[in-house]
Structure formats: structure tokens, C-alpha cells
GROMACS .gro file of C-alpha atoms in nm:
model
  398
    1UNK     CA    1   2.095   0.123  -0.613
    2UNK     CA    2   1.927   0.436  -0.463
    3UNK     CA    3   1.572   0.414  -0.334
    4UNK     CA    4   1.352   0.627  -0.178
    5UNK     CA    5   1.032   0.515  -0.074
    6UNK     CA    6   0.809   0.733   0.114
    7UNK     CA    7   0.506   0.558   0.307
    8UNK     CA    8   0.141   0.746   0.396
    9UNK     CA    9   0.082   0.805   0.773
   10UNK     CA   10  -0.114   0.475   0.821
   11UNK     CA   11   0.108   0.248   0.585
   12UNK     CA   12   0.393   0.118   0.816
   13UNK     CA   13   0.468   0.064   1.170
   14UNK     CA   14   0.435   0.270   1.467
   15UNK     CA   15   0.641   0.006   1.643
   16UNK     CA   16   0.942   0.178   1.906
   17UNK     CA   17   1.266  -0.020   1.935
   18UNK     CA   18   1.483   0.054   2.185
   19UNK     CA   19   1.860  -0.032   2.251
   20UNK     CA   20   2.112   0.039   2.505
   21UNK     CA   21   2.401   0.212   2.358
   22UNK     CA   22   2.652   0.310   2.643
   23UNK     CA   23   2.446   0.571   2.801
   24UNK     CA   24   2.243   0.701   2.542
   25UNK     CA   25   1.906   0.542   2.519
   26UNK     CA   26   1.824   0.491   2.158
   27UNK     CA   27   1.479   0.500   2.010
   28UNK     CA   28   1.400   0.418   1.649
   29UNK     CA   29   1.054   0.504   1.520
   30UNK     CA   30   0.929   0.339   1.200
   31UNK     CA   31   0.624   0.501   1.101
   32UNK     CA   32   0.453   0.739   0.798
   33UNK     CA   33   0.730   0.710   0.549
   34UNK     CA   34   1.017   0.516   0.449
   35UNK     CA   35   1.280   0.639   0.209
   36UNK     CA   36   1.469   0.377   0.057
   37UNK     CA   37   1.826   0.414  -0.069
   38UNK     CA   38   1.945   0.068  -0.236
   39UNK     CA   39   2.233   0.024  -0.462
   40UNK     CA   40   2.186  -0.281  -0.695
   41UNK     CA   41   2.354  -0.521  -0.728
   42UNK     CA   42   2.137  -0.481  -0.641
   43UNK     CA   43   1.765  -0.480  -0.322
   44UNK     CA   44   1.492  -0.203  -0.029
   45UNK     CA   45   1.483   0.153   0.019
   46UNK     CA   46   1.704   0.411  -0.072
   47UNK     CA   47   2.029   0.421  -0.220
   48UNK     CA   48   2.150   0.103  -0.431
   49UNK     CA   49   2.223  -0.137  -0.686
   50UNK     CA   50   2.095  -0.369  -0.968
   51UNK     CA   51   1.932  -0.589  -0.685
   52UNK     CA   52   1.874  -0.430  -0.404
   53UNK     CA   53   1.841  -0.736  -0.338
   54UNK     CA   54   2.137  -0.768  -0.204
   55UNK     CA   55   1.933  -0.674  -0.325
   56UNK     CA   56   1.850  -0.595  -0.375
   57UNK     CA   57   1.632  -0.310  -0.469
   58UNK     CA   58   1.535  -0.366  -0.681
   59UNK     CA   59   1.560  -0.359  -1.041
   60UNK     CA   60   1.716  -0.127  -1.300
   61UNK     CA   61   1.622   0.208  -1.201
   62UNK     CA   62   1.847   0.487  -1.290
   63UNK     CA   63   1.988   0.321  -1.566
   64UNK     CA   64   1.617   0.261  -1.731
   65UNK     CA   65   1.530   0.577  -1.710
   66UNK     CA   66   1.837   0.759  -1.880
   67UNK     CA   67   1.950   0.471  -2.094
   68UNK     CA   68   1.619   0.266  -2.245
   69UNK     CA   69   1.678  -0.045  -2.347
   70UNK     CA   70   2.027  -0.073  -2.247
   71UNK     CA   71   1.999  -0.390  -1.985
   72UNK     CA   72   1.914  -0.759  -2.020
   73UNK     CA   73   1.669  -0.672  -1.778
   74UNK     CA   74   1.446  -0.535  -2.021
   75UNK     CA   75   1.297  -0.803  -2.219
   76UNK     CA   76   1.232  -1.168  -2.114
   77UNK     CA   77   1.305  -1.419  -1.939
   78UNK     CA   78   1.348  -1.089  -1.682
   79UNK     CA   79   1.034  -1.031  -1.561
   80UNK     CA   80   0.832  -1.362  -1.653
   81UNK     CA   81   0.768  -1.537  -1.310
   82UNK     CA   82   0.519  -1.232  -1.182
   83UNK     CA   83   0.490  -0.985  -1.462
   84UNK     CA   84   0.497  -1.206  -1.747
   85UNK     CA   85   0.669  -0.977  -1.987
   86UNK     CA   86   1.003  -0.792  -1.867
   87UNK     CA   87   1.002  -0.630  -1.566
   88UNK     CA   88   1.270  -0.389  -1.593
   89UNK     CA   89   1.367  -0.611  -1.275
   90UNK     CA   90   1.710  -0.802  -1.259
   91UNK     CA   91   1.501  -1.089  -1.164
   92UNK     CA   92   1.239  -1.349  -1.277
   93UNK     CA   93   0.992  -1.118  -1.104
   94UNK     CA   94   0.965  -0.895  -0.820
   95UNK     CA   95   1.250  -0.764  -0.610
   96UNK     CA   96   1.316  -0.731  -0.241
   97UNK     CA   97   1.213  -0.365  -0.244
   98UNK     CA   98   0.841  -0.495  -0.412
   99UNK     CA   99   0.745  -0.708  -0.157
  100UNK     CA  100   0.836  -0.484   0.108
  101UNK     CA  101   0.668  -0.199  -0.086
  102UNK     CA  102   0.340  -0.435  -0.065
  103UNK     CA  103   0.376  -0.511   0.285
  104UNK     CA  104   0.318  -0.161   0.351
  105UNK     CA  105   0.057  -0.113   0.120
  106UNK     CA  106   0.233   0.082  -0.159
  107UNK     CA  107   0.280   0.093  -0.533
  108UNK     CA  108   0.587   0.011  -0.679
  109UNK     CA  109   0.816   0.287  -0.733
  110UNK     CA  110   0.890   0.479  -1.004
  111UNK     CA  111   1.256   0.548  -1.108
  112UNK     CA  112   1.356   0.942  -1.026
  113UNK     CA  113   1.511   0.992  -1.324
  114UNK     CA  114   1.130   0.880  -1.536
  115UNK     CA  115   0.987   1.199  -1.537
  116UNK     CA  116   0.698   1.117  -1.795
  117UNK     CA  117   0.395   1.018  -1.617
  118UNK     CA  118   0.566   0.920  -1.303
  119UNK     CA  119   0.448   0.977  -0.950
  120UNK     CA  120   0.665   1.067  -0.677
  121UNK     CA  121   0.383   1.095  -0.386
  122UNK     CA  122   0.514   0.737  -0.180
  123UNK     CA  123   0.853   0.789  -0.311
  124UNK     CA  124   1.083   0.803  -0.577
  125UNK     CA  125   1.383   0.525  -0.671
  126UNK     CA  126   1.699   0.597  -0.719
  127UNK     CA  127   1.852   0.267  -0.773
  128UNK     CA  128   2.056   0.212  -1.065
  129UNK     CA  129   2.224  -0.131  -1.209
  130UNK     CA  130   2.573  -0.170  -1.154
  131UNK     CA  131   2.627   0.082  -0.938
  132UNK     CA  132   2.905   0.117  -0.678
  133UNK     CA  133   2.993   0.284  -0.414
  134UNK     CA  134   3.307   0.444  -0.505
  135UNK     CA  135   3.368   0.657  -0.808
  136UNK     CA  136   3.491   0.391  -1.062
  137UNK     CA  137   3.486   0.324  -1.409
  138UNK     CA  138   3.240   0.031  -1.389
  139UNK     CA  139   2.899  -0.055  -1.512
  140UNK     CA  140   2.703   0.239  -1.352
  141UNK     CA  141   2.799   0.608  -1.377
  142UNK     CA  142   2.525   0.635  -1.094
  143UNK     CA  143   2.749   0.579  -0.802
  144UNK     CA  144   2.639   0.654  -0.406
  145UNK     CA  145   2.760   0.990  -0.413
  146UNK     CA  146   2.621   1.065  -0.686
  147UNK     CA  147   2.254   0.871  -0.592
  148UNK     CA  148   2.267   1.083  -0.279
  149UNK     CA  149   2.336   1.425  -0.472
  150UNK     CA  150   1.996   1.323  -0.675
  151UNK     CA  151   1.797   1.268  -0.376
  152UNK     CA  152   1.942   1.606  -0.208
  153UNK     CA  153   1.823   1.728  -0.570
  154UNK     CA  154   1.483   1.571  -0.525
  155UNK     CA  155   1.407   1.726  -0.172
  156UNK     CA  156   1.491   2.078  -0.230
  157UNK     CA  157   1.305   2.086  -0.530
  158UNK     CA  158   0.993   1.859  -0.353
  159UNK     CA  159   1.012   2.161  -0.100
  160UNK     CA  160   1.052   2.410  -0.371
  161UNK     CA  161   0.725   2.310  -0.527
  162UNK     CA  162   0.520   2.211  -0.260
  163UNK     CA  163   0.633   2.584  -0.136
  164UNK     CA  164   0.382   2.678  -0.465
  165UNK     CA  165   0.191   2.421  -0.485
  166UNK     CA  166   0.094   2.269  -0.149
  167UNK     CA  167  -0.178   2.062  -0.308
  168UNK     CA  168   0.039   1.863  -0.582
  169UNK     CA  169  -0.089   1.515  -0.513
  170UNK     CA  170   0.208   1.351  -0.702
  171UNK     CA  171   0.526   1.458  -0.461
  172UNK     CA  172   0.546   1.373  -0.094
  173UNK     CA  173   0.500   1.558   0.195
  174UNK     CA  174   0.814   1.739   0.338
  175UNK     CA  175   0.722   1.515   0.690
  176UNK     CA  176   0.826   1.193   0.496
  177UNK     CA  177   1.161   1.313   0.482
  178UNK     CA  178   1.213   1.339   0.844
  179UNK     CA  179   0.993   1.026   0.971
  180UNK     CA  180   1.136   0.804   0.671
  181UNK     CA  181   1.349   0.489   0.733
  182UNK     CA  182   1.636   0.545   0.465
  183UNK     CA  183   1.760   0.247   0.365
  184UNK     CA  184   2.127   0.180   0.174
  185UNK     CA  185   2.193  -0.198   0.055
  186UNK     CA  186   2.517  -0.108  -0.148
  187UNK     CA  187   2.894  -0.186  -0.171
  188UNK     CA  188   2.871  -0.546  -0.401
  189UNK     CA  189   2.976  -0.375  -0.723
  190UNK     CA  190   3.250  -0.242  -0.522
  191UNK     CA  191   3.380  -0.633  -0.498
  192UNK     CA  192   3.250  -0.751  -0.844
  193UNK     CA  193   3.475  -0.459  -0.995
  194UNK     CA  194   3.782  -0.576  -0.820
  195UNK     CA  195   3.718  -0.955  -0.994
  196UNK     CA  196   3.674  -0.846  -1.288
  197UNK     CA  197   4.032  -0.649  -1.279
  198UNK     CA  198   4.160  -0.978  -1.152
  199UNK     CA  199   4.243  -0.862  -0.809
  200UNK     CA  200   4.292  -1.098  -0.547
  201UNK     CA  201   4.109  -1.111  -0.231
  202UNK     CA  202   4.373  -0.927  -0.022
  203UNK     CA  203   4.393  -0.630  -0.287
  204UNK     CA  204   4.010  -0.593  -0.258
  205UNK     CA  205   4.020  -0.542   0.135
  206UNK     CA  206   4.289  -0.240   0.067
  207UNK     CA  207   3.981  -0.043  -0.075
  208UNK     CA  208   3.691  -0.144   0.138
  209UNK     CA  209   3.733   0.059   0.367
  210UNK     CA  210   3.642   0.366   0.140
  211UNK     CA  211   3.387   0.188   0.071
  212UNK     CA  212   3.244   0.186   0.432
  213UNK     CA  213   3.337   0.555   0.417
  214UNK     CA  214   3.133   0.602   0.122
  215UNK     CA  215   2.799   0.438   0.316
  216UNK     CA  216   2.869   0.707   0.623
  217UNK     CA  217   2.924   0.968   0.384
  218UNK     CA  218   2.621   0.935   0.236
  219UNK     CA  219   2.407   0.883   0.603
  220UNK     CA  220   2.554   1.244   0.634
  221UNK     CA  221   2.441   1.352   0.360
  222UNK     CA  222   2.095   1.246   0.412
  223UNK     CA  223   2.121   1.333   0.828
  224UNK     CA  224   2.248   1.719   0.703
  225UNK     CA  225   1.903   1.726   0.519
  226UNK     CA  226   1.658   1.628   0.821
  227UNK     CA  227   1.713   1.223   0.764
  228UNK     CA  228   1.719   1.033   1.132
  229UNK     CA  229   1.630   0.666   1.016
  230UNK     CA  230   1.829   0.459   0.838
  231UNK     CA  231   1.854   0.092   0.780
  232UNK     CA  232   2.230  -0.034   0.614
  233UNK     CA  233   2.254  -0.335   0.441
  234UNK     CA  234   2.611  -0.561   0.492
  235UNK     CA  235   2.741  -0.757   0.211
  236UNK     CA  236   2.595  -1.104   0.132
  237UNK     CA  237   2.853  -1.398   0.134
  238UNK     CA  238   3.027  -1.308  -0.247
  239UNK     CA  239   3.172  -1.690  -0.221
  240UNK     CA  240   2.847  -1.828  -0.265
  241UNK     CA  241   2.758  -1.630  -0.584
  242UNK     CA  242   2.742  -1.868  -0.937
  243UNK     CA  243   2.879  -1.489  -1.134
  244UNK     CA  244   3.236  -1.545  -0.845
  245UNK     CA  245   3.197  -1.940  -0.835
  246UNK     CA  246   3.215  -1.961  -1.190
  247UNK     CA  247   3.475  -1.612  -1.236
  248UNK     CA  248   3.748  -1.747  -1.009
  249UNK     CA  249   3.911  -2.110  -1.033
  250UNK     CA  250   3.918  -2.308  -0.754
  251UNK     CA  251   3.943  -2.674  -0.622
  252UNK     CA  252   3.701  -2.823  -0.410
  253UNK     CA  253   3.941  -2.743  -0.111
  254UNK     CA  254   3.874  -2.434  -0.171
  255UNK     CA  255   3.464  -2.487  -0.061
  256UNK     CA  256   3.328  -2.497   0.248
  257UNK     CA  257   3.066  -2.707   0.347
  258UNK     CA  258   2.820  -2.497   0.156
  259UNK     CA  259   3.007  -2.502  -0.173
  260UNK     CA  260   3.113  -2.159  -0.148
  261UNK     CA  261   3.452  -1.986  -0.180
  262UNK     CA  262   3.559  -1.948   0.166
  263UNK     CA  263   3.839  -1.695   0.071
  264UNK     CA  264   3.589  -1.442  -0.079
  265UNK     CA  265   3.321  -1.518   0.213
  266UNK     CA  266   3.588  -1.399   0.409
  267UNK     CA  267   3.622  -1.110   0.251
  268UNK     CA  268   3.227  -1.036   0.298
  269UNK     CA  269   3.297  -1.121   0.668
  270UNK     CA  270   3.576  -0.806   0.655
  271UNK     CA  271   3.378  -0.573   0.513
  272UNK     CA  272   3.101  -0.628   0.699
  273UNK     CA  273   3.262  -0.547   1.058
  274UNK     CA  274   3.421  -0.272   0.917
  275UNK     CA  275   3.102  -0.162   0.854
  276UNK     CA  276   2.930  -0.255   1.193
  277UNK     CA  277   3.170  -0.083   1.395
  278UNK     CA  278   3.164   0.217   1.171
  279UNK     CA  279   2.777   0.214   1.177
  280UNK     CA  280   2.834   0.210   1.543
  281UNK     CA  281   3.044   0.501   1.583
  282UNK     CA  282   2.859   0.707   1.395
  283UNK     CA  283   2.568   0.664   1.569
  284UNK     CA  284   2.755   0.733   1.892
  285UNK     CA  285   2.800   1.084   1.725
  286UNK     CA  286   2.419   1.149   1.574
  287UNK     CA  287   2.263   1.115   1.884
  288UNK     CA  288   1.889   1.223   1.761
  289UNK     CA  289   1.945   0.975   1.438
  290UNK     CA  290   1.862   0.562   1.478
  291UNK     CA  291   2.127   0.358   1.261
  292UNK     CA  292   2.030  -0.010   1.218
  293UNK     CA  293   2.240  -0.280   1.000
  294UNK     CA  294   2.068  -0.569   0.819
  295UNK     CA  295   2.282  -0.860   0.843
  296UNK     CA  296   2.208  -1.038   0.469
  297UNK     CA  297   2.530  -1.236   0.582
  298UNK     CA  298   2.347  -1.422   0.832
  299UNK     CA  299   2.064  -1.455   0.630
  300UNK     CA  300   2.156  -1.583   0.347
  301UNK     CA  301   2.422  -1.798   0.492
  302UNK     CA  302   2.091  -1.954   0.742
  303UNK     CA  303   1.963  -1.981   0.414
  304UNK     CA  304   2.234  -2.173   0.233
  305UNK     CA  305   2.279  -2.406   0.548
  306UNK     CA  306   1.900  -2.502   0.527
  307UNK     CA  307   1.769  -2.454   0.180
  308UNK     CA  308   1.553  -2.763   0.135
  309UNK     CA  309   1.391  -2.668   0.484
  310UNK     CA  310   1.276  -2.364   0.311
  311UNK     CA  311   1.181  -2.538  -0.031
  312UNK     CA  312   1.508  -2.424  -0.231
  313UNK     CA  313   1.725  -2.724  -0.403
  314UNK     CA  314   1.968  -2.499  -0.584
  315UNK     CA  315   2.146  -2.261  -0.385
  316UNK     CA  316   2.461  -2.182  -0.583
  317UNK     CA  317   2.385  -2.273  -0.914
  318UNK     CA  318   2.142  -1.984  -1.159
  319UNK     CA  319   1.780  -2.093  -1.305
  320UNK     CA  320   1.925  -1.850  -1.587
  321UNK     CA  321   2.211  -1.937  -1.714
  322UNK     CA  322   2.427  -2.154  -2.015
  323UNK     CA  323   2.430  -2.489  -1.880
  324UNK     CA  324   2.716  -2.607  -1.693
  325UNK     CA  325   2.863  -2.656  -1.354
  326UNK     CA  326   2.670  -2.363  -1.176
  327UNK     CA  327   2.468  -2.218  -1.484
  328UNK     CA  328   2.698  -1.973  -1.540
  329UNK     CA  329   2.872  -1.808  -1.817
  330UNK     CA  330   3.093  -1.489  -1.807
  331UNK     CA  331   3.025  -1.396  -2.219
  332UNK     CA  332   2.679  -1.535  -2.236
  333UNK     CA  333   2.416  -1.407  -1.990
  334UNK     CA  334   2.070  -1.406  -1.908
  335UNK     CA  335   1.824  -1.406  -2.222
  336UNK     CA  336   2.098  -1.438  -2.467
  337UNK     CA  337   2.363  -1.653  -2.697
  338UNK     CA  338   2.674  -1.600  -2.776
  339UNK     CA  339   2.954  -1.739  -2.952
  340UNK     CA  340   3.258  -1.870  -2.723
  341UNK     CA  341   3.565  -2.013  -2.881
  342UNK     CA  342   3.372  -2.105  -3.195
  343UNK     CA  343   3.088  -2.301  -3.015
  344UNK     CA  344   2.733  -2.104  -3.022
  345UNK     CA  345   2.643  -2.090  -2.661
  346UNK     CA  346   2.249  -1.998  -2.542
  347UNK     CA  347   2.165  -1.901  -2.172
  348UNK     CA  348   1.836  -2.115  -2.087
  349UNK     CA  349   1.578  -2.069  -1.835
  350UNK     CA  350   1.531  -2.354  -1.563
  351UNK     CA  351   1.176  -2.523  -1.557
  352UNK     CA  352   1.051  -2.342  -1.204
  353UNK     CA  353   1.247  -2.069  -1.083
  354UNK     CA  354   1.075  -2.100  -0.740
  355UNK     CA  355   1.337  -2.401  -0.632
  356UNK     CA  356   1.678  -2.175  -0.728
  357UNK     CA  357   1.789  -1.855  -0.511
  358UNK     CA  358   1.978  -1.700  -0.779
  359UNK     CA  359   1.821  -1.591  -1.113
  360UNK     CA  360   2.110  -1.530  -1.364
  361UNK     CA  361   2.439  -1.590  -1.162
  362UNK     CA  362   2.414  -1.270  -0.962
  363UNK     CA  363   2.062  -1.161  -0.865
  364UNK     CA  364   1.800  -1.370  -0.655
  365UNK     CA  365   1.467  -1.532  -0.790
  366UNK     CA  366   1.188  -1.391  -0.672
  367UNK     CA  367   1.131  -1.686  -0.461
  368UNK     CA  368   1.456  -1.617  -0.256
  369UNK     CA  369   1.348  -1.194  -0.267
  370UNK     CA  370   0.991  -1.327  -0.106
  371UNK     CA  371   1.175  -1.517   0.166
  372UNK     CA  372   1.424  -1.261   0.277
  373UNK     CA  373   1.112  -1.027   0.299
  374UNK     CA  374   0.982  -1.250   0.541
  375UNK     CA  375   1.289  -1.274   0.762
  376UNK     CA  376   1.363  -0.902   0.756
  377UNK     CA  377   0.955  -0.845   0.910
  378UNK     CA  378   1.093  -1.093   1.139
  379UNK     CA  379   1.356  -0.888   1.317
  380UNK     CA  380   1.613  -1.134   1.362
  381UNK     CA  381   1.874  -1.011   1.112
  382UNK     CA  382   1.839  -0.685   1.239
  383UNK     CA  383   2.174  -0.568   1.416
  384UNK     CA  384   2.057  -0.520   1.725
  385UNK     CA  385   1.784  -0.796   1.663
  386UNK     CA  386   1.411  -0.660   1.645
  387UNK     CA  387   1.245  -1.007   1.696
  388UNK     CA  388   0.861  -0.818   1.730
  389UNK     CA  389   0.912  -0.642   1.460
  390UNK     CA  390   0.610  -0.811   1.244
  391UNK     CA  391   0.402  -0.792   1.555
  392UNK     CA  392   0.440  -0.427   1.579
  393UNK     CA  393   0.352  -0.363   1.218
  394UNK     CA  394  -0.020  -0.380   1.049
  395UNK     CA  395   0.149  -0.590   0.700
  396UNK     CA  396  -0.028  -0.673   0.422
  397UNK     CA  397   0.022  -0.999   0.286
  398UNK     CA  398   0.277  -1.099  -0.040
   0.00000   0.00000   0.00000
């Protein structure tokens, strides 16, 4: 998913965090505009997937806009919690990118691709469901490359206009683009497409490192335009996942302690210090640009290990689902009925969403997108940690 939020002078931060990198002296500014990317699967800014969310992002974006009611996410139960009608949100109710949007005073977004009576003056989203990273033949056709090509598309012609028309109220200021935090929460499609070709765990590492490439590929992309702030999301722990839980058979020695897939978490584990050091080197080479990586491994793992601390009971099992061992099924999702081997099979909703941290198998609730909210303003997933980040920031509540 591909978001781009842009924030008002007074909205966000004007916090400074510094790091020692070698002997460069690193400051990242957050203040008068963020520009989300997010790739959903996802969750908040920027470039990404169905949930943004890991995320993610938020919600169906892209794929809205071009193909109307195409996606589950589009009628009910999506959408009920907060909205109550759908949502056009892979989620009972707001995403990731929505609460962060309120805690900087802003509107939701509107999807760049919804021309009609849209307004592009705190940002535009570029998020689509299903997307990947990689050019594949999956659920998306929006990939990262090709998320990053529309926001290149929607800066030259936000200068072109502005150019003309410096007063049009409905496209932000050229400013944003510079001062914006761009953020990317992508690369889970890039996994779910490898399960759903059957490929094992080893065959999926052969390819992630493209997909890394594809993340600093698009940073460039963004950097060659003016962007200097960008916040990466890793990958969450896949193992934990009802959608790979209920995809991939397993004994219970294949669990850890959390009742996740320990092979796949693995995986995530790979990935995600591919992407690290890769993050890291390429902020050794853009000096004047401030690359930060959101660990949603640690955080949702913290969150696993101490759920009922945090008022979750269910942790790897959907609210949304056709009742079984984690709510699960691969034919029948979200919303809907099916038949399966003769036997007429209906997805139900759980009595109160607010106790579950996964929605339909894949996507959080919008309890679990409220509390990851909360931990990112905390700093402490932040690679390097930010632990004053709140303090620094004038947040409004959500």
C-alpha cells in the first residue's frame, strides 16, 4: 500500500532526533508534513498494502478507486466497529494510518486514484490491497514500483498546477514534499504469494532479497524527487498469522510458545535484517536524508507475549472468520459463504472485536491498529529507539 500523507505546518512534531552513525551526525526532523507510502497487506504513510497495518495502511485504496466494488472490504462486517457501514477498510474499523492521521489532526485520506470530489491538500493515498513489492502476478497490479511512479506522477503535476494556480486549496504545498516523513510498510504480499504457490520457507528467502531491493529502490525514487524522511516498516512475525496458521499444516512441535509457526517467524526474522542493514547502508550513502525502521516484529511479538496485559484474549485466532481452529478458512472469507466439499460454509463475526488482534485471518482489528498507534508515538520500536517521541509531539487524542 502507497500512502502519502501530507501534514499542515502546525500538525506534527517539531521534535529533532539525533543518532550517531560512524561519523556522520544524523538529524531527523518530523515536522509540517508527512507523506505516507504503505503497501497493504496492508498499514501508515506512503507506499503500501491492504493493511498498512502491517498495516497496515490502511484500507483498500488503489484498488477502490479503479476497481469499485471489487473487495470484501466494501460492504459489512468491514467497516462496522467505527463506521458502521463498510469502510472501504480491511478491518472492523479504522486502520493504523487513521489513527495516526488523527493524532496529527488530519482527515482521512483520500485514495489518488478518486479523482471525483477528492482533496489532495494533507495528502493523497496510494495504498492498494494486495499489493507487493515485486512485479508479480498476484492480487494487486499496483505494485511498489509502480505506487512510487504514481506519486512521482502526483508531484510533478502538484508542481505543474500550483505553477498556475498557486491558490488551489485542494493540493499541497510543494514544501510538504521536502519536510514530509515518507513512510513504506510493504513486502507481506511478497511472502503470502510464495504460500499460496506452495513454496517452502527456504524458496521464499531466495527472493527476499529483491524484495529489500525493491524498498531502497523506491527511497530513491522518492530521495531523486526532494524526499529526505522516511520511516520503513519490517515484516510482522508471518507465523503468527490465522491466513499462514491455517494455510500450512503443522504439528504442535512446530509452535512456539506463542502458538506461532516458528519456521515462517524465522523467515520474518531474515527479511527483516536484510532489510536493517540495507536501510543502514543506504543511509550511510544519503547523507542529507534520515532513514528510520519500525520494528512491527518486536511489537507485535511484545504484543503476542502479553496480550491479556493489554486486554486482547485472542491473538492468533480471527473475530471474522468460519468457525474452526483459528477462524480461518482459505475458500470462505470475511462477510461471505461458500460451499466446501459439499458442506455450505458462512464466515461469522465474533461478539466484540475489541478482544481479537486479527480481523479476518490477515488484517488487525481496530483494537490491535489503536494499540500499535500508541506504541509507535512511544518511540520504542523505532530502530534506533525514539523513546520521547510522544513528548516531543503536540497529539491529539484517538
Amino acid at each position: 500500500m502507497f500512502l502519502n500523507i501530507a501534514l499542515t505546518e502546525s500538525s506534527f512534531c517539531t521534535a529533532y532526533y539525533q543518532e550517531e552513525q560512524g561519523n556522520q551526525h544524523v538529524r531527523a526532523t518530523e515536522t509540517r508534513s508527512i507523506n505516507a507510502l504503505g503497501f497493504w497487506w496492508g498499514s501508515l504513510l506512503g507506499l503500501g498494502e491492504d493493511g498498512w497495518e502491517n498495516g497496515d495502511c490502511r484500507g483498500v485504496g488503489a484498488i477502490h478507486a479503479a476497481f469499485p466494488n471489487a473487495t470484501p472490504a466494501e460492504f459489512l462486517p468491514y467497516g462496522e466497529t467505527y463506521f458502521g457501514k463498510a469502510g472501504v477498510r480491511y478491518s472492523d474499523g479504522r486502520l493504523l494510518l487513521d489513527f495516526i492521521a488523527t493524532a496529527l489532526g488530519l482527515k482521512f485520506l483520500d485514495p489518488y486514484l478518486q479523482s471525483v470530489k477528492s482533496n489532495f491538500a494533507q495528502g493523497a493515498n496510494f495504498a492498494a490491497a494486495g499489493a507487493t513489492v515485486r512485479s508479480v502476478p498476484y492480487l494487486s497490479p499496483f505494485n511498489l514500483g509502480v505506487q512510487t511512479k504514481q506519486w512521482q506522477e502526483f508531484y510533478t503535476n502538484t508542481i505543474n498546477t500550483l505553477a498556475v494556480d498557486p491558490g488551489n486549496s485542494r493540493l499541497p504545498q510543494p514544501s510538504y514534499f521536502t519536510d514530509g516523513l515518507y513512510t513504506i510498510a510493504l513486502g507481506g504480499n511478497d511472502f503470502t504469494f510464495g504460500y499460496t504457490k506452495g513454496q517452502t520457507p527456504l524458496q521464499i528467502r531466495s527472493y527476499l532479497p529483491l524484495v529489500v531491493t525493491g524498498i531502497t529502490d523506491a527511497i530513491r525514487g522518492i530521495y531523486a524527487y526532494g524526499g529526505r524522511n522516511f520511516l520503513v516498516w519490517d515484516i510482522e512475525p508471518q507465523g503468527c498469522l490465522p491466513y499462514t496458521l491455517t494455510l500450512i499444516p503443522h504439528t504442535p512441535a512446530d509452535l512456539d510458545v506463542n502458538g506461532c509457526l516458528q519456521e515462517y517467524n524465522d523467515n520474518s526474522v531474515y527479511f527483516n535484517g536484510l532489510l536493517q542493514t540495507a536501510l543502514q547502508d543506504l543511509q550511510a550513502e544519503l547523507t542529507d536524508a534520515s532513514i528510520v525502521m519500525l520494528s512491527t516484529y518486536d511489537l507485535k511479538t511484545d504484543l503476542l507475549a502479553n496480550a491479556t496485559a493489554n486486554g486482547f484474549q485472542f491473538v492468533t485466532t480471527a473475530c471474522c472468520g468460519v468457525p474452526s481452529a483459528y477462524n480461518y478458512n482459505t475458500q470462505v472469507n470475511c462477510g461471505s459463504s461458500g460451499v466446501v466439499n459439499g458442506v455450505t460454509l458462512t464466515a461469522v463475526t465474533c461478539p466484540d472485536p475489541s478482544i481479537y488482534t486479527i480481523w479476518d485471518g490477515v488484517h488487525n482489528t481496530e483494537a490491535a491498529n489503536r494499540y500499535i498507534a500508541q506504541q509507535i508515538f512511544g518511540g520504542k520500536y523505532l530502530r534506533p529507539a525514539w523513546p520521547k517521541l510522544a513528548d516531543n509531539c503536540n497529539l491529539s487524542p484517538f
